[in-house]
């Protein structure tokens, strides 16, 4: 017994020393972060940072060995927890300070209130909200929208990196129309929040050319192998006068040459033999200009330069074929040349390298030999081999088991190149979209936030636009954001409504996939300490949403995501099924956490997803 008491005495004294130095440190530090409200969150966050740094693993283990609770799981009320622990250890009396502390129950209520402000009302069956990414395909699918709302969508996400204000407005109107219809049927009570992501300084593939042949022009087929509808494209005589990359119904551009004088009208046909020896036809459906024709292809064809198109009066020689969106197949060893400007790109001679430009050339200023380069959230990995005054040359190191496609609009990551030093978080494109977002959205996502100044700048702009109430969501997806996370959270506490999104796609590339588990846990803990609502995003139930069958690991991921206040699903053909499963799992997590594994297993068995 004496030994037990002695151990408690030693632990109590060590903990008391930490507590006393912590309170003094908080008094010094909080002058750097003056707040008119949310002081309890500021002090608690500072306390958590101090304790995490100063409390050794040995001390934590000693506390647990005495049958007492350690600091883990107490992030939201760390000061009160330490004081309670000191009392239990009967440590030397300590004096209360003016530090704003908060109890477990008060912290729980505070995060509930802030989540309600940021994300809207929860549901009777669960408090963890579900966010769903919507796109233009759902504009004409009101029944799908209805199913999403009924089965769990609480927040509708629109990614402003894609589409246009006209498309976004139609999506939002679609959500509101379905809501109104459901309310009349008394099937819907709450209001779905609209969340819009600013594009931010995301580097994307702009133009791309490759001498990879043949090019496959795919015509979709039904379950019986019959073509569903033709694919359309443009056929030019000689060099195109313009490039119709923004036309959604255009799948290819053909450049042809002839020495003959030709005329064509709608209904004319061009017969050709593709690379596989299959007879195919191009049908003229519109005459755009004397040298430009819109054509359609009714069956899949593989084509390359040198193919002859036969008209009943003349022949045309194919000079080049460009798929829309522009794309190129790459594999291990493929050379890539990323050009700084379009002039050098267009003047480049064709060779075995895939050549491309980006939407944000100034992001490449700090690229050096040996830096890593990723496409499509890490699915294609390359290394920088050479940097010239015209382009950056890289070599593909890995594409996984299969060759991969690089295409227009695909994201690029340069985790070693300190992009935040040359590119602002708020781009000209962002500034152009903000007035629309202020008018139609409830929440705005600040993509690629780097520092607290980015948050403050966006809030100033929103205030100027008459929308200071708009919720700002800081998307944590860079190493700079991780480094500045505490200060970003402190800045967020000065705002009327603020949250954090753990954007795991870009973040995983920035910090390394092997570190992602630790990093996402650290972000969650810091946000819990600051009582800031969190959105858990990227690849949640991705297999289910895209393929209709979930992976086992995805269910564990959902379980971890339940620690956040909102879980985001991305689009896919099986998105309704993904929403249903996510809602079901979250409801069981919240109502019976002690039976979590058993209930999830039973649900999966009922659905037959692992049979």
PDB file of N, CA, C and O in Angstrom, residues 25-35 42-43 46 49 452-453 486-487 490-491 494:
ATOM      1  N   UNK A  25       2.352  29.145 -19.212  1.00  0.00           N
ATOM      2  CA  UNK A  25       2.614  29.207 -20.662  1.00  0.00           C
ATOM      3  C   UNK A  25       1.379  29.705 -21.415  1.00  0.00           C
ATOM      4  O   UNK A  25       1.483  30.511 -22.342  1.00  0.00           O
ATOM      5  N   UNK A  26       0.195  29.241 -20.999  1.00  0.00           N
ATOM      6  CA  UNK A  26      -1.056  29.672 -21.641  1.00  0.00           C
ATOM      7  C   UNK A  26      -1.251  31.167 -21.456  1.00  0.00           C
ATOM      8  O   UNK A  26      -1.651  31.882 -22.377  1.00  0.00           O
ATOM      9  N   UNK A  27      -0.976  31.676 -20.255  1.00  0.00           N
ATOM     10  CA  UNK A  27      -1.125  33.119 -19.996  1.00  0.00           C
ATOM     11  C   UNK A  27      -0.239  33.938 -20.938  1.00  0.00           C
ATOM     12  O   UNK A  27      -0.631  35.000 -21.416  1.00  0.00           O
ATOM     13  N   UNK A  28       0.960  33.429 -21.198  1.00  0.00           N
ATOM     14  CA  UNK A  28       1.865  34.136 -22.093  1.00  0.00           C
ATOM     15  C   UNK A  28       1.403  34.044 -23.545  1.00  0.00           C
ATOM     16  O   UNK A  28       1.392  35.035 -24.274  1.00  0.00           O
ATOM     17  N   UNK A  29       0.992  32.862 -23.943  1.00  0.00           N
ATOM     18  CA  UNK A  29       0.659  32.620 -25.347  1.00  0.00           C
ATOM     19  C   UNK A  29      -0.658  33.236 -25.775  1.00  0.00           C
ATOM     20  O   UNK A  29      -0.810  33.663 -26.929  1.00  0.00           O
ATOM     21  N   UNK A  30      -1.639  33.271 -24.888  1.00  0.00           N
ATOM     22  CA  UNK A  30      -2.962  33.716 -25.342  1.00  0.00           C
ATOM     23  C   UNK A  30      -2.995  35.196 -25.679  1.00  0.00           C
ATOM     24  O   UNK A  30      -3.927  35.651 -26.333  1.00  0.00           O
ATOM     25  N   UNK A  31      -1.991  35.962 -25.265  1.00  0.00           N
ATOM     26  CA  UNK A  31      -1.920  37.364 -25.688  1.00  0.00           C
ATOM     27  C   UNK A  31      -1.668  37.470 -27.193  1.00  0.00           C
ATOM     28  O   UNK A  31      -1.971  38.497 -27.808  1.00  0.00           O
ATOM     29  N   UNK A  32      -1.092  36.409 -27.771  1.00  0.00           N
ATOM     30  CA  UNK A  32      -0.871  36.388 -29.218  1.00  0.00           C
ATOM     31  C   UNK A  32      -2.166  36.129 -29.980  1.00  0.00           C
ATOM     32  O   UNK A  32      -2.252  36.383 -31.189  1.00  0.00           O
ATOM     33  N   UNK A  33      -3.170  35.572 -29.275  1.00  0.00           N
ATOM     34  CA  UNK A  33      -4.424  35.209 -29.925  1.00  0.00           C
ATOM     35  C   UNK A  33      -5.604  35.822 -29.160  1.00  0.00           C
ATOM     36  O   UNK A  33      -6.406  35.111 -28.552  1.00  0.00           O
ATOM     37  N   UNK A  34      -5.723  37.145 -29.184  1.00  0.00           N
ATOM     38  CA  UNK A  34      -6.831  37.786 -28.455  1.00  0.00           C
ATOM     39  C   UNK A  34      -8.180  37.444 -29.100  1.00  0.00           C
ATOM     40  O   UNK A  34      -8.320  37.506 -30.324  1.00  0.00           O
ATOM     41  N   UNK A  35      -9.141  37.051 -28.294  1.00  0.00           N
ATOM     42  CA  UNK A  35     -10.466  36.697 -28.785  1.00  0.00           C
ATOM     43  C   UNK A  35     -11.531  37.431 -27.978  1.00  0.00           C
ATOM     44  O   UNK A  35     -11.389  37.601 -26.761  1.00  0.00           O
ATOM     45  N   UNK A  42      -9.820  28.521 -27.156  1.00  0.00           N
ATOM     46  CA  UNK A  42      -8.422  28.932 -27.316  1.00  0.00           C
ATOM     47  C   UNK A  42      -7.557  28.361 -26.206  1.00  0.00           C
ATOM     48  O   UNK A  42      -6.504  27.750 -26.467  1.00  0.00           O
ATOM     49  N   UNK A  43      -7.980  28.535 -24.942  1.00  0.00           N
ATOM     50  CA  UNK A  43      -7.172  28.068 -23.812  1.00  0.00           C
ATOM     51  C   UNK A  43      -7.058  26.547 -23.812  1.00  0.00           C
ATOM     52  O   UNK A  43      -6.002  25.992 -23.479  1.00  0.00           O
ATOM     53  N   UNK A  46      -4.517  25.548 -26.503  1.00  0.00           N
ATOM     54  CA  UNK A  46      -3.152  25.809 -26.033  1.00  0.00           C
ATOM     55  C   UNK A  46      -2.726  24.772 -24.998  1.00  0.00           C
ATOM     56  O   UNK A  46      -1.586  24.289 -25.012  1.00  0.00           O
ATOM     57  N   UNK A  49      -1.871  21.466 -26.702  1.00  0.00           N
ATOM     58  CA  UNK A  49      -0.563  21.531 -27.366  1.00  0.00           C
ATOM     59  C   UNK A  49       0.567  21.393 -26.352  1.00  0.00           C
ATOM     60  O   UNK A  49       1.556  20.682 -26.593  1.00  0.00           O
ATOM     61  N   UNK A 452      -3.071  31.327 -41.682  1.00  0.00           N
ATOM     62  CA  UNK A 452      -4.276  31.987 -41.160  1.00  0.00           C
ATOM     63  C   UNK A 452      -4.628  33.253 -41.938  1.00  0.00           C
ATOM     64  O   UNK A 452      -5.788  33.667 -41.965  1.00  0.00           O
ATOM     65  N   UNK A 453      -3.644  33.860 -42.588  1.00  0.00           N
ATOM     66  CA  UNK A 453      -3.905  35.065 -43.379  1.00  0.00           C
ATOM     67  C   UNK A 453      -4.840  34.752 -44.550  1.00  0.00           C
ATOM     68  O   UNK A 453      -5.622  35.612 -44.970  1.00  0.00           O
ATOM     69  N   UNK A 486      -2.503  25.087 -36.070  1.00  0.00           N
ATOM     70  CA  UNK A 486      -2.925  25.725 -34.814  1.00  0.00           C
ATOM     71  C   UNK A 486      -3.323  27.176 -35.049  1.00  0.00           C
ATOM     72  O   UNK A 486      -4.367  27.635 -34.577  1.00  0.00           O
ATOM     73  N   UNK A 487      -2.524  27.907 -35.803  1.00  0.00           N
ATOM     74  CA  UNK A 487      -2.836  29.313 -36.067  1.00  0.00           C
ATOM     75  C   UNK A 487      -4.060  29.459 -36.968  1.00  0.00           C
ATOM     76  O   UNK A 487      -4.822  30.411 -36.840  1.00  0.00           O
ATOM     77  N   UNK A 490      -6.952  29.031 -34.652  1.00  0.00           N
ATOM     78  CA  UNK A 490      -7.127  30.240 -33.856  1.00  0.00           C
ATOM     79  C   UNK A 490      -7.815  31.332 -34.666  1.00  0.00           C
ATOM     80  O   UNK A 490      -8.690  32.046 -34.165  1.00  0.00           O
ATOM     81  N   UNK A 491      -7.430  31.473 -35.918  1.00  0.00           N
ATOM     82  CA  UNK A 491      -8.085  32.456 -36.789  1.00  0.00           C
ATOM     83  C   UNK A 491      -9.551  32.081 -36.995  1.00  0.00           C
ATOM     84  O   UNK A 491     -10.438  32.943 -36.996  1.00  0.00           O
ATOM     85  N   UNK A 494     -12.142  33.223 -34.487  1.00  0.00           N
ATOM     86  CA  UNK A 494     -12.572  34.630 -34.513  1.00  0.00           C
ATOM     87  C   UNK A 494     -13.771  34.830 -35.432  1.00  0.00           C
ATOM     88  O   UNK A 494     -14.361  35.923 -35.441  1.00  0.00           O
TER      89      UNK A 494
END
